[in-house]
Structures are given as structure tokens and as C-alpha cells.
CSV table of C-alpha atoms and ligand atoms in Angstrom, one decimal:
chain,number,residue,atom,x,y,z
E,1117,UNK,CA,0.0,0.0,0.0
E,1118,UNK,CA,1.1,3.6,-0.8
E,1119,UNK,CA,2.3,5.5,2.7
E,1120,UNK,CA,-1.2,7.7,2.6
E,1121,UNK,CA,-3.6,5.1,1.6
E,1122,UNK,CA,-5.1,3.1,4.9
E,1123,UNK,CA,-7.2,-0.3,3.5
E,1124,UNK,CA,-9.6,-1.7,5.6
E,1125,UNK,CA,-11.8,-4.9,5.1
E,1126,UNK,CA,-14.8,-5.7,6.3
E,1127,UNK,CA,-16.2,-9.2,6.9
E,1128,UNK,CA,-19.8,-9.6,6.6
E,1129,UNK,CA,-21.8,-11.3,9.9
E,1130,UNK,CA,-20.0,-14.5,10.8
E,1131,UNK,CA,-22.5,-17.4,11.2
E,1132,UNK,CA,-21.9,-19.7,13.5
E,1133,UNK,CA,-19.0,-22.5,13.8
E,1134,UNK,CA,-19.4,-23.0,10.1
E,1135,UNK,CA,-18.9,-19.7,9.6
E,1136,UNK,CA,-15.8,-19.1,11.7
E,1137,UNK,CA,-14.2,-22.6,10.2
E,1138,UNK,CA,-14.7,-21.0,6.8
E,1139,UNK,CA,-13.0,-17.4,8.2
E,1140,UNK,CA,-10.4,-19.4,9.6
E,1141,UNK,CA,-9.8,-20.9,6.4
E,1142,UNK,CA,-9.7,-17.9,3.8
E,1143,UNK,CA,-8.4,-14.9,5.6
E,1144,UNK,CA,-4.9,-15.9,5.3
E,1145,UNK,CA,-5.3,-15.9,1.8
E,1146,UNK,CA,-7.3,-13.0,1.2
E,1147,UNK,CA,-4.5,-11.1,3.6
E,1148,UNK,CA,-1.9,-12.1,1.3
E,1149,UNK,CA,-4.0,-10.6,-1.5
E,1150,UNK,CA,-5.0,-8.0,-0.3
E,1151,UNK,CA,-2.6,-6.8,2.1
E,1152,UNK,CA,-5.1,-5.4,4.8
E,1153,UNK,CA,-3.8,-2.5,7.6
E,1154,UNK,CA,-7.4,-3.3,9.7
E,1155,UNK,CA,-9.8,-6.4,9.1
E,1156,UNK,CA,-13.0,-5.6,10.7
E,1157,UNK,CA,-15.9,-8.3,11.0
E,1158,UNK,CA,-19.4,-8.1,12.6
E,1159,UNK,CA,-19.7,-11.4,15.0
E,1160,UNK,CA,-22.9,-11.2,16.5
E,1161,UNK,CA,-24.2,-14.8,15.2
E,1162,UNK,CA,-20.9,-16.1,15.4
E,1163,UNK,CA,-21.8,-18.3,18.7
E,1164,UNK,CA,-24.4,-21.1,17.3
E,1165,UNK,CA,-25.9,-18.6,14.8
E,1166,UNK,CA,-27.2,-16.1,17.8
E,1167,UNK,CA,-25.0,-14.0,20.1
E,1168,UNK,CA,-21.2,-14.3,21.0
E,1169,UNK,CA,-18.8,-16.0,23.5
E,1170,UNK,CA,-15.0,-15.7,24.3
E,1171,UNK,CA,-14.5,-18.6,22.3
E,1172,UNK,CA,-16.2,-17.5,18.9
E,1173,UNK,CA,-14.5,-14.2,19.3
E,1174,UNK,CA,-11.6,-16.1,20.2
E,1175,UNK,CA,-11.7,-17.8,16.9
E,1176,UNK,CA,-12.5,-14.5,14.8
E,1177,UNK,CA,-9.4,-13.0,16.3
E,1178,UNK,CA,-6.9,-15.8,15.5
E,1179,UNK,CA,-8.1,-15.9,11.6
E,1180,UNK,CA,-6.8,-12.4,11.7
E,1181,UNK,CA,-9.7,-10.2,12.6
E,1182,UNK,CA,-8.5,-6.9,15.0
E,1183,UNK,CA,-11.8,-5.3,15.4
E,1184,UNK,CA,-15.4,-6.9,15.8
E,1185,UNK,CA,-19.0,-5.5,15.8
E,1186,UNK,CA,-21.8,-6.4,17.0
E,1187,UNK,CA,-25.5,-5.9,16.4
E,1188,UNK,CA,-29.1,-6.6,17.8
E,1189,UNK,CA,-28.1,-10.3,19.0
E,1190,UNK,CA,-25.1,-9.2,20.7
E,1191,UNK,CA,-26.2,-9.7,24.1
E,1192,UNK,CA,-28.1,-13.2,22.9
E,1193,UNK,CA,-25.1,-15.6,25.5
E,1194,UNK,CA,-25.4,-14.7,28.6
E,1195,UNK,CA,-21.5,-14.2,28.6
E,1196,UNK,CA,-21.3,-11.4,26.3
E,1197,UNK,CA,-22.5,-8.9,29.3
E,1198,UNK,CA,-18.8,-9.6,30.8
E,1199,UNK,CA,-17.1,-10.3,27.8
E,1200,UNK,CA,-17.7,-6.7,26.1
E,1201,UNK,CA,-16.5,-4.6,29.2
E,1202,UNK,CA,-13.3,-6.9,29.1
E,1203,UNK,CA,-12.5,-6.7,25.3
E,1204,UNK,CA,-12.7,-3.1,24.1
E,1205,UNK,CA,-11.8,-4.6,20.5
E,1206,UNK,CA,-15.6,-5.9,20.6
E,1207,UNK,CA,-18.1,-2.9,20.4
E,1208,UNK,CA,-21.9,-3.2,20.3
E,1209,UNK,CA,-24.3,-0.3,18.7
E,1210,UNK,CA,-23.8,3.0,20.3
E,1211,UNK,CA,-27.4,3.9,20.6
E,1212,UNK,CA,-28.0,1.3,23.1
E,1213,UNK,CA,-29.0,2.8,26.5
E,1214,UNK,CA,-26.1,3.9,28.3
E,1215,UNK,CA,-26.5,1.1,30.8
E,1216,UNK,CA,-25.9,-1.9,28.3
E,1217,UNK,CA,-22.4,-3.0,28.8
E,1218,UNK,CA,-19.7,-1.8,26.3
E,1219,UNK,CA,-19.1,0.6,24.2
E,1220,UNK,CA,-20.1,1.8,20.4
E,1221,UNK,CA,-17.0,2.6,19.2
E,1222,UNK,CA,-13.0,1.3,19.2
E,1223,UNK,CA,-10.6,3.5,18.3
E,1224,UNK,CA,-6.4,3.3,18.0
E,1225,UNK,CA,-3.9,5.6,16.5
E,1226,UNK,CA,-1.5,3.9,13.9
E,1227,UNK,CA,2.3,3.9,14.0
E,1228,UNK,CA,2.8,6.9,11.8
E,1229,UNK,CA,0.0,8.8,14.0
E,1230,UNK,CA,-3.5,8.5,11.8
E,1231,UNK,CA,-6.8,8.0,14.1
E,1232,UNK,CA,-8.8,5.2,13.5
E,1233,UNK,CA,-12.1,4.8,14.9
E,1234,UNK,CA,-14.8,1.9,14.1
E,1235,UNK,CA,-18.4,3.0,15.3
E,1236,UNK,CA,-21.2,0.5,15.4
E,1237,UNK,CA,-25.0,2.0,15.4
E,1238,UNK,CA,-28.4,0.1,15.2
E,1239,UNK,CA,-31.4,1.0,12.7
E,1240,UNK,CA,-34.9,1.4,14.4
E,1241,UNK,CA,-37.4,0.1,11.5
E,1242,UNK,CA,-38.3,-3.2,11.3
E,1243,UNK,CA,-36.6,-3.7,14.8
E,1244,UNK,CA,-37.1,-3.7,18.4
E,1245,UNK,CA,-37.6,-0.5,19.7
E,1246,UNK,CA,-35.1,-0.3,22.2
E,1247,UNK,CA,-32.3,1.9,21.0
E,1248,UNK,CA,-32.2,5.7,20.2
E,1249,UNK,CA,-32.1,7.0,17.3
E,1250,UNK,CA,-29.0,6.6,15.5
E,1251,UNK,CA,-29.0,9.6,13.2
E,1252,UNK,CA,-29.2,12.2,16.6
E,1253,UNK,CA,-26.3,9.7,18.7
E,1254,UNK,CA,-23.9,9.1,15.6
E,1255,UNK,CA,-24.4,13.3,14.6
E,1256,UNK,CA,-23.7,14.0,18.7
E,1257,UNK,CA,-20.9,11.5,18.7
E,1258,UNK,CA,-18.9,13.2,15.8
E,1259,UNK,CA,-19.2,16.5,16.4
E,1260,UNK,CA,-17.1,15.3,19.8
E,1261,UNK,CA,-14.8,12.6,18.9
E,1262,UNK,CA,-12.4,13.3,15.8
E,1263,UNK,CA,-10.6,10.5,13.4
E,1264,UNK,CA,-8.7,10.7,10.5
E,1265,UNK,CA,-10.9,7.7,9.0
E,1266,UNK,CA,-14.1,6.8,10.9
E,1267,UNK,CA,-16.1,3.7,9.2
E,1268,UNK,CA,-19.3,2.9,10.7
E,1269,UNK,CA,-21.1,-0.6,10.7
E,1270,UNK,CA,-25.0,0.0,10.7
E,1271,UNK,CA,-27.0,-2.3,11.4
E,1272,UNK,CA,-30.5,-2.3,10.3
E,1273,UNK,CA,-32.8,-4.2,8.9
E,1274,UNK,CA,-34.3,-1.5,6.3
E,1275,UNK,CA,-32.5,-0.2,3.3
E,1276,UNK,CA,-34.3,3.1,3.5
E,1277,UNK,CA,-32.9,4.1,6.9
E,1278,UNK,CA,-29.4,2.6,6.0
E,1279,UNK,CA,-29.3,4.6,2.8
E,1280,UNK,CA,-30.5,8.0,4.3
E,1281,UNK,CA,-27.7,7.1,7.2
E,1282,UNK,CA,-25.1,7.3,4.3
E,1283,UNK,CA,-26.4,10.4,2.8
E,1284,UNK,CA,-26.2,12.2,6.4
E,1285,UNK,CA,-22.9,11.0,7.3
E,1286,UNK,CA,-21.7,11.5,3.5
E,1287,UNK,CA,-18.1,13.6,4.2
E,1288,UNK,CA,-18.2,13.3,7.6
E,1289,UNK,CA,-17.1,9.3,7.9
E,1290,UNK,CA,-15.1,7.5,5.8
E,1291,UNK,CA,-17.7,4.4,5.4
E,1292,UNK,CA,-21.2,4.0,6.3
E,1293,UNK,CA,-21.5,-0.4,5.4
E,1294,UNK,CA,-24.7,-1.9,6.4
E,1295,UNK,CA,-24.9,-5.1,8.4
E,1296,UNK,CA,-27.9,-7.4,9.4
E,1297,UNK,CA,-30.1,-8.4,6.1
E,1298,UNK,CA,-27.1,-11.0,5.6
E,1299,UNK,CA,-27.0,-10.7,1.6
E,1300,UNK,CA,-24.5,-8.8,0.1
E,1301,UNK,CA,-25.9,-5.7,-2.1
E,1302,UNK,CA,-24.7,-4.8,-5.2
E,1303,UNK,CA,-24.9,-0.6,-4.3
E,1304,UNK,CA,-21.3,-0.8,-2.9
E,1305,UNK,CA,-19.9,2.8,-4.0
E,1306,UNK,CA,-18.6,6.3,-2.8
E,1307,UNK,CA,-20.6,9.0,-2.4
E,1308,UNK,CA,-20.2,12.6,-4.0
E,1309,UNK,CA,-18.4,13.7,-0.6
E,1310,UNK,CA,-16.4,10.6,-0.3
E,1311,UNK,CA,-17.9,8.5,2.0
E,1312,UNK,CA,-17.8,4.6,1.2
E,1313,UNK,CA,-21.2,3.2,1.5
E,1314,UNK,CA,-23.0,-0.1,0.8
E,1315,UNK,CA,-26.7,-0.9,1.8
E,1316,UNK,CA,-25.0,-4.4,3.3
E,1317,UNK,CA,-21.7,-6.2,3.5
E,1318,UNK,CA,-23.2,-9.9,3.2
E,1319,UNK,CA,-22.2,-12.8,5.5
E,1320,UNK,CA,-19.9,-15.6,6.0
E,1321,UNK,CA,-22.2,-18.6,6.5
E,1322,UNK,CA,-24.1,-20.9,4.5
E,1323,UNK,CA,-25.4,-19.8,0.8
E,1324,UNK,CA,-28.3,-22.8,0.8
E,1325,UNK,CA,-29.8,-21.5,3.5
E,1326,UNK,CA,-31.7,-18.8,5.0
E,1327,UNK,CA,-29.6,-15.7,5.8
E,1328,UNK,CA,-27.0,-18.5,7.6
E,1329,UNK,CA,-29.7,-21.0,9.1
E,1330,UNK,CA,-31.1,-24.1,7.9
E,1331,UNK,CA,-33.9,-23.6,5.7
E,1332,UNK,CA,-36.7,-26.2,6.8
E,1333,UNK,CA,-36.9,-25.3,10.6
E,1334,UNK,CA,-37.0,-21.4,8.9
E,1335,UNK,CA,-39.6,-22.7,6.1
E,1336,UNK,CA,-41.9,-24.5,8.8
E,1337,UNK,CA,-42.1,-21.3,11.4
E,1338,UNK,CA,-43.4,-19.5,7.9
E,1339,UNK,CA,-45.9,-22.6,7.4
E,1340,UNK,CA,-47.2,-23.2,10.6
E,1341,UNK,CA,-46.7,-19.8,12.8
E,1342,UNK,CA,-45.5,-22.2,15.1
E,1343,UNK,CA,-41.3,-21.7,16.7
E,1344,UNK,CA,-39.3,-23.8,15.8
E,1345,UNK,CA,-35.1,-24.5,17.0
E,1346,UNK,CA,-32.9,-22.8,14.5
E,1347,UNK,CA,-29.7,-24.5,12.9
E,1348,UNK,CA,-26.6,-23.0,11.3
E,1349,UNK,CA,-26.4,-24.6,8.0
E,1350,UNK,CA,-22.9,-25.7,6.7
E,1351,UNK,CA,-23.6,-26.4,3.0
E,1352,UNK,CA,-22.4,-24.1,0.1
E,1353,UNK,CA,-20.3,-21.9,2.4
E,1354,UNK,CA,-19.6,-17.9,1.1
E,1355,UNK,CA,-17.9,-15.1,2.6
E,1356,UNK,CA,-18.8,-11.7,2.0
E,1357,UNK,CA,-16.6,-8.7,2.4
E,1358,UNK,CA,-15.6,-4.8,1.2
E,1359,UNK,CA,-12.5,-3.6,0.5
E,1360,UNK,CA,-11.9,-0.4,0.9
E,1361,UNK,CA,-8.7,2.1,0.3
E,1362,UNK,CA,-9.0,5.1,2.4
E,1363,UNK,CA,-6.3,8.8,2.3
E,1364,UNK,CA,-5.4,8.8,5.5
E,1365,UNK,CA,-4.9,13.1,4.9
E,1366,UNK,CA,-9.0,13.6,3.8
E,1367,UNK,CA,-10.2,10.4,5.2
E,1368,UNK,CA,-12.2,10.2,2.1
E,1369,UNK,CA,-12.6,6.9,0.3
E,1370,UNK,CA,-10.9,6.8,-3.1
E,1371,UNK,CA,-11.4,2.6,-4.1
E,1372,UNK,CA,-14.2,-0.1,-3.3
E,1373,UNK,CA,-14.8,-3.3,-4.3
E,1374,UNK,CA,-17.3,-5.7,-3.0
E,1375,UNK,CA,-15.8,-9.5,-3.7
E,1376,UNK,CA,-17.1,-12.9,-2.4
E,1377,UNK,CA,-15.2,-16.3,-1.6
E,1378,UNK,CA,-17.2,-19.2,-2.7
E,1379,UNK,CA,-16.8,-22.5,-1.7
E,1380,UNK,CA,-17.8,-24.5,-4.4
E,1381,UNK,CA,-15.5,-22.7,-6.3
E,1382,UNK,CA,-13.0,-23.0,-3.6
E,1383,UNK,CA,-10.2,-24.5,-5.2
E,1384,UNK,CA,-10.5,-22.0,-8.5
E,1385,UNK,CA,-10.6,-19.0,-5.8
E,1386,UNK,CA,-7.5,-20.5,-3.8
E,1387,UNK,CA,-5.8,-19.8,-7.2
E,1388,UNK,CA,-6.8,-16.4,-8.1
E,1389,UNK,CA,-5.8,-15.2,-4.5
E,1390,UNK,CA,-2.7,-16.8,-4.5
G,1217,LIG,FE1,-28.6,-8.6,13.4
């Protein structure tokens, strides 16, 4: 990488042991590709499809991840209460109310001095009203906490509020990506004031399935109104990530490119990356 360009990737939501197996496998070639300076990845179904735990985290870390977000199933094992005021790396939406565990944002100043700070913020349509509203707590946030490059994982389930959420923050973050829907969107580009932005990333789970989880217990809650025990599906594994190049004297984004890792195609994608 040139000496004022900062690249970031970031992962798509990590579903369950399939999907960390699957991280643990590609990330080393995709670092030697790509040649990362931050790998971020949102790993709030990372524990059994539904929450997080020192050991799924654990995992994310040693495929090479520095920075994880989180998202509405965050606080879904029990242990993620402890686990996010021990690990600062982990952050959880910033709108939550100020007594949830945690914190929204992690931010670390590089060895030639550039501040870095990853924000993670939670959409209110289609969702449980429990958070406040992320447009007022992201605007309060920035006007008091300065980065060279901010990128900002929203998660939401609609693309209306995700898309006005890039328009507000266009120029004043470096990246708006969305998380949560689980299917990677094809509106990956950078905005007239230079803010990366993308509706959302994707995942790194199961393709044959639905967003990550097997699709008959999915299919028969649909059928029969009736609950029934969800599964992480392993077949047809993807993973879904941006990559982004960033100047680390505008903090404006200058290259994006949305790329997925298939597994069926694993051993042809094994070539082109090495
Ligand atoms: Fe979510």
C-alpha cells in the first residue's frame, strides 16, 4: 500500500462454527492478497448462529480479525455482558441505553500517527424498539470525537434508513456499510463527498440456507406460525466482504470493491488469490 492510503476490510456477519471454520480458512489468503492494515468483521451470530462467547470471538481473532462489531443479538449468550467490558476490541451499537455494557466505538492511533475509529450504530425500523435514534447519537458522537478515517457498521434491517444514514454522514465518515439483512448488495460505492457506503456487506455462512440458518426449521415457522429450533447450516459456504482504500490526509474513500469467496468454487478461488 502507498504510505497515505489506509485499507480496511470488512467481513460480513460471521454465522456460527461454520462460519468461523470458513473465516479461519480464507483470511490468510485473502491477507496475502489483499494486504489489509485493519480487518474488521461483525460477529454477533458467530456463537451457534445467535449471540457471542469468548471462544467464537476467540476464533475471529486468530483468523486475523482486529476489530469486531456487534448488532441486535449481541447480548443473545449470557457471557457477552462480561465479555464486552473486558475486550474493548468488541463494540456493540452505540445507541443502546447507556447502561448496556460496552461501548459503540474502538478507536487506535496507527504507528505513523493516523486515528482510526470503528463506530457501530443500530437502525430502528423493522426492529425492536429499544435503541435511540441513531442519526441524533452518531451526529452528537462526531461532532465530539475526531478520526482521521471513521467507518461505521449500521445495522438495520431496512434499506431506506441505511441509505439516508449514508447520505447524512456523506463527508463526515469515511464508510457507512450496512450489516444485518445478511445478503450482500450490489450498491457498494462512494458517495459525491467521499464516504464509502454499501446498503449491506453480506455474510460468512451458508449460501443454501436462510440468511445462515437451515432452511426447513426457517420454512416451517413460515408454514405453521409455530417456533421452531434454528440451525446453522454448513452447505455451500460464502464469505462476504468490502474492501476499501482510504487517504489517510482527507479520510475520504478513493477505491471499493465488493468481492465474495465461494466455496464451491474453492479450489478455482484459492488460485486467483494466490
Ligand atoms: Fe442482526
Amino acid at each position: 500500500m502507498q504510505n497515505n492510503l489506509y485499507r480496511i476490510i470488512f467481513i460480513g456477519d460471521v454465522i456460527g462454527k461454520f462460519g468461523r471454520k470458513f473465516l479461519g480458512l480464507t483470511l490468510p489468503l485473502i491477507r496475502k492478497k489483499y494486504s489489509p492494515d485493519l480487518i474488521v468483521a461483525n460477529g454477533e451470530n458467530s456463537a451457534g448462529g445467535l449471540g457471542i462467547t469468548r471462544k467464537t470471538a476467540g476464533e475471529i481473532y486468530n483468523a486475523g480479525v482486529q476489530v469486531i462489531t456487534g448488532g441486535n443479538h449481541i447480548w443473545d449468550k449470557k457471557e457477552a455482558l462480561g465479555l464486552l467490558n473486558d475486550d474493548k476490541r468488541i463494540i456493540r451499537p452505540m445507541n443502546f441505553p447507556r447502561s448496556a455494557p460496552g461501548s459503540g466505538c474502538h478507536s487506535f492511533k496507527t504507528k505513523d500517527g493516523c486515528v482510526i475509529q470503528i463506530l457501530s450504530l443500530q437502525g430502528r425500523v423493522f426492529m425492536e424498539p429499544v435503541v435511540d435514534n441513531p442519526f441524533l447519537v452518531v451526529d452528537e458522537f462526531l461532532d465530539n470525537n475526531k478520526a482521521d478515517i471513521s467507518l461505521i457498521d449500521f445495522h438495520a434491517e431496512a434499506t431506506a434508513e441505511k441509505q439516508a444514514m449514508g447520505f447524512f454522514l456523506d463527508g463526515r465518515v469515511s464508510a457507512v456499510l450496512g450489516t444485518h439483512t445478511h445478503v450482500q448488495t450490489s450498491d457498494l460505492r462512494i458517495l459525491d463527498k467521499g464516504t464509502a457506503y454499501q446498503s449491506d456487506v453480506g455474510m460468512t455462512g451458508s449460501l443454501d440456507s436462510v440468511i445462515g440458518m437451515r432452511i426447513e426449521p426457517v420454512l416451517q415457522k413460515f408454514l405453521t406460525g409455530i417456533n421452531h429450533r434454528f440451525e446453522v447450516e454448513k452447505k455451500n459456504l460464502i464469505l462476504d466482504m468490502t474492501v476499501m482504500d482510504f487517504d489517510k490526509n482527507s479520510g475520504k474513500a478513493i477505491y471499493v470493491e465488493p468481492v465474495r469467496i465461494h466455496e464451491t468454487h474453492y479450489q478455482e478461488q484459492l488460485d486467483i488469490l494466490n
